[in-house]
Amino acid sequence: MSFRALVLSQGADRKVSGVLETLPDDRLPPGDVTVAVEYSTLNYKDGLVLTTGGGLVKTWPHVGGIDFAGTVEASDNPGFKPGDKVVLNGYRVGELHWGGHASKARVKGDWLVKLPSSISTRRAMAIGTAGYTSMLCVMALEKHGVEPASGEILVTGAAGGVGSVAVAILAKLGYAVVAATGRPQEAAYLTALGAKTIMDRKELLEAPDRPLLSERFAGLVDTVSGVMFAKALAQVKYNGAAAVCGLAAGPSFPGSILPFILRAITVYGIDSVMLPKAPREAAWNRLGTDLPLDKLDSTVSEASLSDLMALAPKILKGEIRGRVVVDVNK
Ligand SMILES: NC(=O)c1ccc[n+]([C@@H]2O[C@H](COP(=O)([O-])OP(=O)(O)OC[C@H]3O[C@@H](n4cnc5c(N)ncnc54)[C@H](OP(=O)(O)O)[C@@H]3O)[C@@H](O)[C@H]2O)c1
């Protein structure tokens, strides 16, 4: 038995090269569940792995792909049987463990989530880590008590993977979404996803001249960090909340303590990678009901394993719109 994989190697200059290979099943890593992968995706983190390794990969050759969805082929784990439709996000699969850019994956069953019946394997990957992270952000705002009546919600990096799904979920739940983007040409796309207002990200790119600006947003989903996050935070209303998950503009931000201590604002850090199984399953179940799957389809472009090396630098430059679904059998 064999499988196809995009096998990555790193040169002395740290540059990663990838070759499509057919490998025997005994090259699969240890694990108690073997999955026939149907679809995978391309995330920002995959972009790092496919270009330089990003310091995330410790051993080469390597197979990337931090997400996959498919059908269980064999299982020694009592929680899974052949034929189960499953999805995997995180647990450092695609970094420390071979991932989904292959037609088979072998992993610990504890890392897998059974897909709700309303979500196909293709749509699961249209959602991917990006969409599942968006749902975690929305759930954090809800837990805080932010409701549609509370006011506008700002989403930064709105035309990206996490941002676009966050816009679609929030709009479906009845929130007034302000979508901040550096790509004004994507305004129609964001409006179709449900954004009420499109904001040119330039408005958020000048550092705030005061630590507190006029109160505007009831909540914030931030995928960008940097000056944009600092300026957005300065506009969150009293007792509002920010769900922060990304660093598309780099990890640091020029912040002030004042929004926290004068406006009682709470920041929720979102980690999708090591999140325990129960909230992970809760998020996937919510995606099955609260994400308008038809709208999601418009965010998707399809690629094959052989397209990935060319797409990777583009996602790092913020040039990919929405979600890339990888048909690993193409
Ligand atoms: N915490 C977690 O568990 C978790 C999970 C998934 C992703 N993430 C992180 O979330 C972030 C977004 O991921 P993604 O998959 O949505 O990536 P993506 O598809 O590349 O989207 C990122 C978006 O951010 C904006 N952007 C990019 N560079 C920027 C810059 N220099 N300044 C301002 N805005 C910039 C762009 O949006 P516009 O074109 O609309 O301006 C871009 O589309 C990444 O940092 C990723 O690592 C974290």
Short mmCIF file of N, CA, C and O in Angstrom, two decimals, residues 101-205:
data_model
loop_
_atom_site.label_atom_id
_atom_site.label_comp_id
_atom_site.label_asym_id
_atom_site.label_seq_id
_atom_site.Cartn_x
_atom_site.Cartn_y
_atom_site.Cartn_z
N HIS A 101 -0.65 17.35 3.68
CA HIS A 101 -0.33 17.53 2.26
C HIS A 101 0.10 16.18 1.67
O HIS A 101 1.19 16.01 1.12
N ALA A 102 -0.80 15.21 1.79
CA ALA A 102 -0.55 13.84 1.39
C ALA A 102 -1.89 13.12 1.28
O ALA A 102 -2.88 13.57 1.85
N SER A 103 -1.90 11.99 0.58
CA SER A 103 -3.18 11.29 0.44
C SER A 103 -3.47 10.38 1.64
O SER A 103 -4.56 9.81 1.72
N LYS A 104 -2.50 10.23 2.55
CA LYS A 104 -2.77 9.50 3.81
C LYS A 104 -2.05 10.20 4.95
O LYS A 104 -0.98 10.80 4.74
N ALA A 105 -2.63 10.08 6.14
CA ALA A 105 -1.97 10.61 7.33
C ALA A 105 -2.19 9.60 8.46
O ALA A 105 -3.24 8.94 8.50
N ARG A 106 -1.18 9.48 9.32
CA ARG A 106 -1.37 8.62 10.51
C ARG A 106 -1.11 9.48 11.73
O ARG A 106 -0.05 10.12 11.84
N VAL A 107 -2.09 9.52 12.65
CA VAL A 107 -2.02 10.43 13.80
C VAL A 107 -2.60 9.75 15.04
O VAL A 107 -3.17 8.66 14.94
N LYS A 108 -2.48 10.44 16.17
CA LYS A 108 -3.17 9.97 17.39
C LYS A 108 -4.65 10.25 17.24
O LYS A 108 -5.02 11.41 16.93
N GLY A 109 -5.49 9.27 17.54
CA GLY A 109 -6.94 9.47 17.44
C GLY A 109 -7.41 10.63 18.33
O GLY A 109 -8.39 11.31 18.01
N ASP A 110 -6.69 10.85 19.44
CA ASP A 110 -7.10 11.92 20.35
C ASP A 110 -7.04 13.29 19.68
O ASP A 110 -7.62 14.26 20.18
N TRP A 111 -6.33 13.40 18.58
CA TRP A 111 -6.22 14.68 17.89
C TRP A 111 -7.36 14.90 16.90
O TRP A 111 -7.52 16.01 16.37
N LEU A 112 -8.13 13.83 16.62
CA LEU A 112 -9.15 13.93 15.56
C LEU A 112 -10.51 14.32 16.14
O LEU A 112 -10.84 13.96 17.27
N VAL A 113 -11.29 15.02 15.34
CA VAL A 113 -12.67 15.35 15.70
C VAL A 113 -13.56 14.75 14.62
O VAL A 113 -13.25 14.84 13.42
N LYS A 114 -14.67 14.09 15.05
CA LYS A 114 -15.62 13.57 14.06
C LYS A 114 -16.37 14.75 13.47
O LYS A 114 -16.84 15.63 14.21
N LEU A 115 -16.51 14.74 12.15
CA LEU A 115 -17.19 15.87 11.51
C LEU A 115 -18.69 15.81 11.74
O LEU A 115 -19.29 14.73 11.58
N PRO A 116 -19.33 16.96 12.04
CA PRO A 116 -20.80 16.96 12.05
C PRO A 116 -21.30 16.57 10.66
O PRO A 116 -20.64 16.88 9.66
N SER A 117 -22.45 15.88 10.60
CA SER A 117 -22.90 15.35 9.30
C SER A 117 -23.19 16.46 8.29
O SER A 117 -23.17 16.24 7.08
N SER A 118 -23.44 17.69 8.78
CA SER A 118 -23.76 18.78 7.84
C SER A 118 -22.51 19.33 7.13
O SER A 118 -22.63 20.15 6.23
N ILE A 119 -21.33 18.90 7.54
CA ILE A 119 -20.10 19.46 6.95
C ILE A 119 -19.35 18.36 6.18
O ILE A 119 -18.91 17.37 6.77
N SER A 120 -19.21 18.54 4.86
CA SER A 120 -18.47 17.58 4.04
C SER A 120 -16.97 17.76 4.29
O SER A 120 -16.55 18.79 4.84
N THR A 121 -16.16 16.79 3.83
CA THR A 121 -14.71 16.93 4.04
C THR A 121 -14.17 18.13 3.28
O THR A 121 -13.26 18.81 3.74
N ARG A 122 -14.74 18.43 2.11
CA ARG A 122 -14.26 19.59 1.35
C ARG A 122 -14.58 20.88 2.10
O ARG A 122 -13.76 21.78 2.25
N ARG A 123 -15.83 20.95 2.58
CA ARG A 123 -16.20 22.16 3.31
C ARG A 123 -15.44 22.28 4.63
O ARG A 123 -15.12 23.38 5.09
N ALA A 124 -15.13 21.13 5.24
CA ALA A 124 -14.33 21.19 6.49
C ALA A 124 -13.01 21.87 6.21
O ALA A 124 -12.49 22.62 7.04
N MET A 125 -12.47 21.63 5.03
CA MET A 125 -11.19 22.27 4.71
C MET A 125 -11.37 23.69 4.18
O MET A 125 -10.46 24.51 4.28
N ALA A 126 -12.55 23.99 3.64
CA ALA A 126 -12.83 25.40 3.33
C ALA A 126 -12.87 26.18 4.65
O ALA A 126 -12.45 27.34 4.73
N ILE A 127 -13.33 25.51 5.70
CA ILE A 127 -13.33 26.13 7.05
C ILE A 127 -11.90 26.10 7.60
O ILE A 127 -11.32 27.14 7.91
N GLY A 128 -11.33 24.90 7.71
CA GLY A 128 -9.94 24.72 8.13
C GLY A 128 -9.62 25.36 9.48
O GLY A 128 -10.50 25.78 10.22
N THR A 129 -8.33 25.40 9.78
CA THR A 129 -7.90 26.04 11.04
C THR A 129 -8.35 27.49 11.06
O THR A 129 -8.75 28.02 12.11
N ALA A 130 -8.32 28.14 9.89
CA ALA A 130 -8.70 29.55 9.84
C ALA A 130 -10.15 29.73 10.31
O ALA A 130 -10.43 30.55 11.19
N GLY A 131 -11.06 28.93 9.74
CA GLY A 131 -12.48 29.09 10.08
C GLY A 131 -12.77 28.65 11.50
O GLY A 131 -13.58 29.28 12.20
N TYR A 132 -12.12 27.59 11.90
CA TYR A 132 -12.34 27.09 13.27
C TYR A 132 -11.81 28.12 14.28
O TYR A 132 -12.43 28.38 15.31
N THR A 133 -10.71 28.79 13.93
CA THR A 133 -10.19 29.87 14.80
C THR A 133 -11.16 31.04 14.82
O THR A 133 -11.38 31.67 15.86
N SER A 134 -11.76 31.35 13.67
CA SER A 134 -12.77 32.42 13.64
C SER A 134 -13.90 32.10 14.60
O SER A 134 -14.38 32.98 15.34
N MET A 135 -14.35 30.85 14.59
CA MET A 135 -15.45 30.47 15.49
C MET A 135 -15.02 30.60 16.94
O MET A 135 -15.78 31.07 17.79
N LEU A 136 -13.77 30.23 17.25
CA LEU A 136 -13.28 30.39 18.63
C LEU A 136 -13.30 31.86 19.04
O LEU A 136 -13.63 32.19 20.18
N CYS A 137 -12.96 32.75 18.10
CA CYS A 137 -13.00 34.19 18.39
C CYS A 137 -14.43 34.64 18.69
O CYS A 137 -14.69 35.36 19.66
N VAL A 138 -15.36 34.19 17.84
CA VAL A 138 -16.76 34.59 18.02
C VAL A 138 -17.27 34.06 19.37
O VAL A 138 -17.94 34.77 20.13
N MET A 139 -16.92 32.81 19.68
CA MET A 139 -17.39 32.22 20.95
C MET A 139 -16.81 32.97 22.15
O MET A 139 -17.47 33.10 23.18
N ALA A 140 -15.58 33.48 22.02
CA ALA A 140 -14.98 34.27 23.12
C ALA A 140 -15.77 35.56 23.32
O ALA A 140 -16.05 35.96 24.46
N LEU A 141 -16.15 36.21 22.23
CA LEU A 141 -16.93 37.46 22.36
C LEU A 141 -18.30 37.16 22.98
O LEU A 141 -18.78 37.89 23.86
N GLU A 142 -18.91 36.06 22.53
CA GLU A 142 -20.23 35.68 23.07
C GLU A 142 -20.14 35.41 24.58
O GLU A 142 -20.99 35.84 25.35
N LYS A 143 -19.08 34.65 24.95
CA LYS A 143 -18.90 34.29 26.36
C LYS A 143 -18.76 35.56 27.21
O LYS A 143 -19.20 35.62 28.35
N HIS A 144 -18.16 36.57 26.61
CA HIS A 144 -17.98 37.84 27.31
C HIS A 144 -19.31 38.57 27.49
O HIS A 144 -19.42 39.48 28.31
N GLY A 145 -20.29 38.18 26.66
CA GLY A 145 -21.59 38.85 26.73
C GLY A 145 -21.82 39.85 25.62
O GLY A 145 -22.80 40.62 25.66
N VAL A 146 -20.93 39.87 24.62
CA VAL A 146 -21.14 40.79 23.49
C VAL A 146 -22.28 40.21 22.64
O VAL A 146 -22.24 39.05 22.23
N GLU A 147 -23.30 41.02 22.41
CA GLU A 147 -24.47 40.58 21.64
C GLU A 147 -24.62 41.49 20.43
O GLU A 147 -24.06 42.59 20.40
N PRO A 148 -25.44 41.06 19.45
CA PRO A 148 -25.64 41.93 18.29
C PRO A 148 -26.10 43.34 18.69
O PRO A 148 -25.66 44.32 18.09
N ALA A 149 -26.89 43.44 19.75
CA ALA A 149 -27.38 44.76 20.17
C ALA A 149 -26.28 45.60 20.82
O ALA A 149 -26.46 46.80 21.03
N SER A 150 -25.14 44.97 21.14
CA SER A 150 -24.08 45.71 21.83
C SER A 150 -23.43 46.74 20.92
O SER A 150 -22.85 47.72 21.38
N GLY A 151 -23.45 46.48 19.61
CA GLY A 151 -22.86 47.45 18.67
C GLY A 151 -21.97 46.78 17.64
O GLY A 151 -21.94 45.54 17.54
N GLU A 152 -21.22 47.61 16.91
CA GLU A 152 -20.42 47.10 15.80
C GLU A 152 -19.25 46.22 16.28
O GLU A 152 -18.67 46.48 17.32
N ILE A 153 -18.92 45.24 15.44
CA ILE A 153 -17.74 44.39 15.70
C ILE A 153 -16.75 44.65 14.57
O ILE A 153 -17.11 44.56 13.38
N LEU A 154 -15.52 44.96 14.93
CA LEU A 154 -14.48 45.18 13.93
C LEU A 154 -13.71 43.88 13.69
O LEU A 154 -13.30 43.22 14.64
N VAL A 155 -13.53 43.54 12.41
CA VAL A 155 -12.68 42.39 12.05
C VAL A 155 -11.50 42.93 11.26
O VAL A 155 -11.69 43.58 10.22
N THR A 156 -10.27 42.69 11.73
CA THR A 156 -9.08 43.14 10.97
C THR A 156 -8.58 41.99 10.09
O THR A 156 -8.84 40.82 10.38
N GLY A 157 -7.88 42.35 9.01
CA GLY A 157 -7.42 41.32 8.06
C GLY A 157 -8.62 40.62 7.46
O GLY A 157 -8.61 39.41 7.22
N ALA A 158 -9.68 41.40 7.19
CA ALA A 158 -10.99 40.81 6.88
C ALA A 158 -11.01 39.98 5.61
O ALA A 158 -11.79 39.03 5.51
N ALA A 159 -10.17 40.29 4.64
CA ALA A 159 -10.21 39.51 3.39
C ALA A 159 -9.36 38.25 3.47
O ALA A 159 -9.33 37.45 2.54
N GLY A 160 -8.65 38.06 4.59
CA GLY A 160 -7.85 36.85 4.77
C GLY A 160 -8.72 35.68 5.19
O GLY A 160 -9.94 35.79 5.29
N GLY A 161 -8.06 34.53 5.46
CA GLY A 161 -8.80 33.31 5.78
C GLY A 161 -9.60 33.42 7.07
O GLY A 161 -10.81 33.20 7.10
N VAL A 162 -8.94 33.80 8.17
CA VAL A 162 -9.65 33.90 9.46
C VAL A 162 -10.67 35.03 9.36
O VAL A 162 -11.83 34.89 9.78
N GLY A 163 -10.23 36.16 8.81
CA GLY A 163 -11.10 37.33 8.74
C GLY A 163 -12.37 37.06 7.96
O GLY A 163 -13.47 37.38 8.43
N SER A 164 -12.27 36.46 6.78
CA SER A 164 -13.49 36.31 5.98
C SER A 164 -14.50 35.39 6.64
O SER A 164 -15.71 35.65 6.58
N VAL A 165 -14.01 34.31 7.28
CA VAL A 165 -14.98 33.42 7.93
C VAL A 165 -15.58 34.12 9.15
O VAL A 165 -16.79 33.99 9.42
N ALA A 166 -14.77 34.91 9.86
CA ALA A 166 -15.31 35.65 11.02
C ALA A 166 -16.41 36.60 10.56
O ALA A 166 -17.47 36.72 11.19
N VAL A 167 -16.19 37.29 9.43
CA VAL A 167 -17.22 38.20 8.90
C VAL A 167 -18.51 37.42 8.63
O VAL A 167 -19.60 37.84 9.04
N ALA A 168 -18.37 36.26 7.98
CA ALA A 168 -19.57 35.49 7.59
C ALA A 168 -20.33 34.99 8.83
O ALA A 168 -21.56 35.07 8.88
N ILE A 169 -19.60 34.49 9.82
CA ILE A 169 -20.28 33.96 11.02
C ILE A 169 -20.97 35.09 11.78
O ILE A 169 -22.15 35.00 12.15
N LEU A 170 -20.23 36.17 12.01
CA LEU A 170 -20.79 37.28 12.80
C LEU A 170 -22.02 37.85 12.11
O LEU A 170 -23.03 38.14 12.76
N ALA A 171 -21.95 38.00 10.79
CA ALA A 171 -23.10 38.56 10.05
C ALA A 171 -24.30 37.62 10.17
O ALA A 171 -25.43 38.06 10.40
N LYS A 172 -24.06 36.30 10.04
CA LYS A 172 -25.17 35.36 10.15
C LYS A 172 -25.80 35.43 11.54
O LYS A 172 -27.02 35.28 11.71
N LEU A 173 -24.99 35.70 12.57
CA LEU A 173 -25.52 35.77 13.94
C LEU A 173 -26.19 37.11 14.23
O LEU A 173 -26.68 37.34 15.32
N GLY A 174 -26.15 38.03 13.25
CA GLY A 174 -26.87 39.30 13.41
C GLY A 174 -26.02 40.48 13.84
O GLY A 174 -26.56 41.55 14.14
N TYR A 175 -24.71 40.31 13.91
CA TYR A 175 -23.84 41.43 14.31
C TYR A 175 -23.62 42.37 13.13
O TYR A 175 -23.60 41.94 11.97
N ALA A 176 -23.42 43.65 13.44
CA ALA A 176 -23.04 44.64 12.42
C ALA A 176 -21.52 44.59 12.32
O ALA A 176 -20.81 44.98 13.25
N VAL A 177 -21.02 44.10 11.18
CA VAL A 177 -19.58 43.86 11.05
C VAL A 177 -18.91 44.98 10.27
O VAL A 177 -19.35 45.33 9.16
N VAL A 178 -17.83 45.51 10.84
CA VAL A 178 -16.98 46.45 10.13
C VAL A 178 -15.74 45.66 9.68
O VAL A 178 -15.02 45.11 10.52
N ALA A 179 -15.54 45.56 8.37
CA ALA A 179 -14.45 44.75 7.84
C ALA A 179 -13.30 45.66 7.44
O ALA A 179 -13.43 46.45 6.51
N ALA A 180 -12.17 45.54 8.16
CA ALA A 180 -11.01 46.37 7.83
C ALA A 180 -10.10 45.59 6.89
O ALA A 180 -9.67 44.48 7.21
N THR A 181 -9.83 46.16 5.74
CA THR A 181 -9.01 45.48 4.75
C THR A 181 -8.07 46.45 4.04
O THR A 181 -8.40 47.62 3.89
N GLY A 182 -6.93 45.91 3.62
CA GLY A 182 -6.01 46.71 2.80
C GLY A 182 -6.29 46.52 1.33
O GLY A 182 -5.55 47.02 0.49
N ARG A 183 -7.31 45.72 1.01
CA ARG A 183 -7.64 45.43 -0.39
C ARG A 183 -9.03 45.94 -0.73
O ARG A 183 -10.01 45.19 -0.66
N PRO A 184 -9.14 47.24 -1.06
CA PRO A 184 -10.46 47.80 -1.34
C PRO A 184 -11.16 47.06 -2.48
O PRO A 184 -12.39 47.02 -2.53
N GLN A 185 -10.36 46.42 -3.36
CA GLN A 185 -10.98 45.67 -4.46
C GLN A 185 -11.78 44.46 -3.96
O GLN A 185 -12.53 43.84 -4.72
N GLU A 186 -11.62 44.10 -2.67
CA GLU A 186 -12.38 42.98 -2.12
C GLU A 186 -13.65 43.44 -1.41
O GLU A 186 -14.30 42.67 -0.72
N ALA A 187 -14.01 44.72 -1.57
CA ALA A 187 -15.18 45.25 -0.85
C ALA A 187 -16.46 44.48 -1.20
O ALA A 187 -17.24 44.12 -0.31
N ALA A 188 -16.65 44.18 -2.48
CA ALA A 188 -17.89 43.49 -2.88
C ALA A 188 -17.94 42.09 -2.28
O ALA A 188 -19.00 41.62 -1.81
N TYR A 189 -16.78 41.45 -2.26
CA TYR A 189 -16.67 40.10 -1.69
C TYR A 189 -17.04 40.13 -0.20
O TYR A 189 -17.82 39.31 0.30
N LEU A 190 -16.50 41.14 0.52
CA LEU A 190 -16.76 41.23 1.96
C LEU A 190 -18.21 41.61 2.24
O LEU A 190 -18.82 41.12 3.19
N THR A 191 -18.78 42.45 1.39
CA THR A 191 -20.19 42.81 1.56
C THR A 191 -21.06 41.58 1.32
O THR A 191 -22.02 41.33 2.06
N ALA A 192 -20.69 40.76 0.33
CA ALA A 192 -21.47 39.54 0.06
C ALA A 192 -21.38 38.57 1.24
O ALA A 192 -22.33 37.84 1.52
N LEU A 193 -20.27 38.61 1.96
CA LEU A 193 -20.15 37.74 3.15
C LEU A 193 -20.99 38.26 4.31
O LEU A 193 -21.19 37.56 5.29
N GLY A 194 -21.41 39.53 4.21
CA GLY A 194 -22.28 40.07 5.25
C GLY A 194 -21.75 41.30 5.95
O GLY A 194 -22.40 41.81 6.87
N ALA A 195 -20.56 41.79 5.54
CA ALA A 195 -20.02 43.00 6.20
C ALA A 195 -20.95 44.17 5.96
O ALA A 195 -21.43 44.36 4.84
N LYS A 196 -21.18 44.97 7.00
CA LYS A 196 -22.05 46.15 6.87
C LYS A 196 -21.24 47.35 6.40
O LYS A 196 -21.71 48.17 5.62
N THR A 197 -20.01 47.45 6.90
CA THR A 197 -19.16 48.60 6.58
C THR A 197 -17.79 48.08 6.19
O THR A 197 -17.27 47.17 6.83
N ILE A 198 -17.22 48.68 5.14
CA ILE A 198 -15.84 48.34 4.75
C ILE A 198 -14.95 49.49 5.22
O ILE A 198 -15.24 50.65 4.92
N MET A 199 -13.90 49.16 5.94
CA MET A 199 -12.97 50.20 6.41
C MET A 199 -11.62 49.97 5.73
O MET A 199 -11.10 48.85 5.72
N ASP A 200 -11.08 51.04 5.15
CA ASP A 200 -9.73 50.94 4.57
C ASP A 200 -8.75 50.80 5.73
O ASP A 200 -8.79 51.59 6.67
N ARG A 201 -7.90 49.79 5.67
CA ARG A 201 -7.03 49.55 6.83
C ARG A 201 -6.09 50.72 7.11
O ARG A 201 -5.55 50.81 8.21
N LYS A 202 -5.92 51.62 6.12
CA LYS A 202 -5.08 52.82 6.35
C LYS A 202 -5.58 53.57 7.58
O LYS A 202 -4.80 54.18 8.31
N GLU A 203 -6.91 53.55 7.78
CA GLU A 203 -7.50 54.27 8.93
C GLU A 203 -6.95 53.76 10.25
O GLU A 203 -7.00 54.44 11.27
N LEU A 204 -6.50 52.49 10.23
CA LEU A 204 -6.00 51.88 11.48
C LEU A 204 -4.47 51.79 11.49
O LEU A 204 -3.89 51.26 12.42
N LEU A 205 -3.86 52.29 10.43
CA LEU A 205 -2.41 52.11 10.33
C LEU A 205 -1.59 53.28 10.84
O LEU A 205 -0.37 53.19 10.89
#
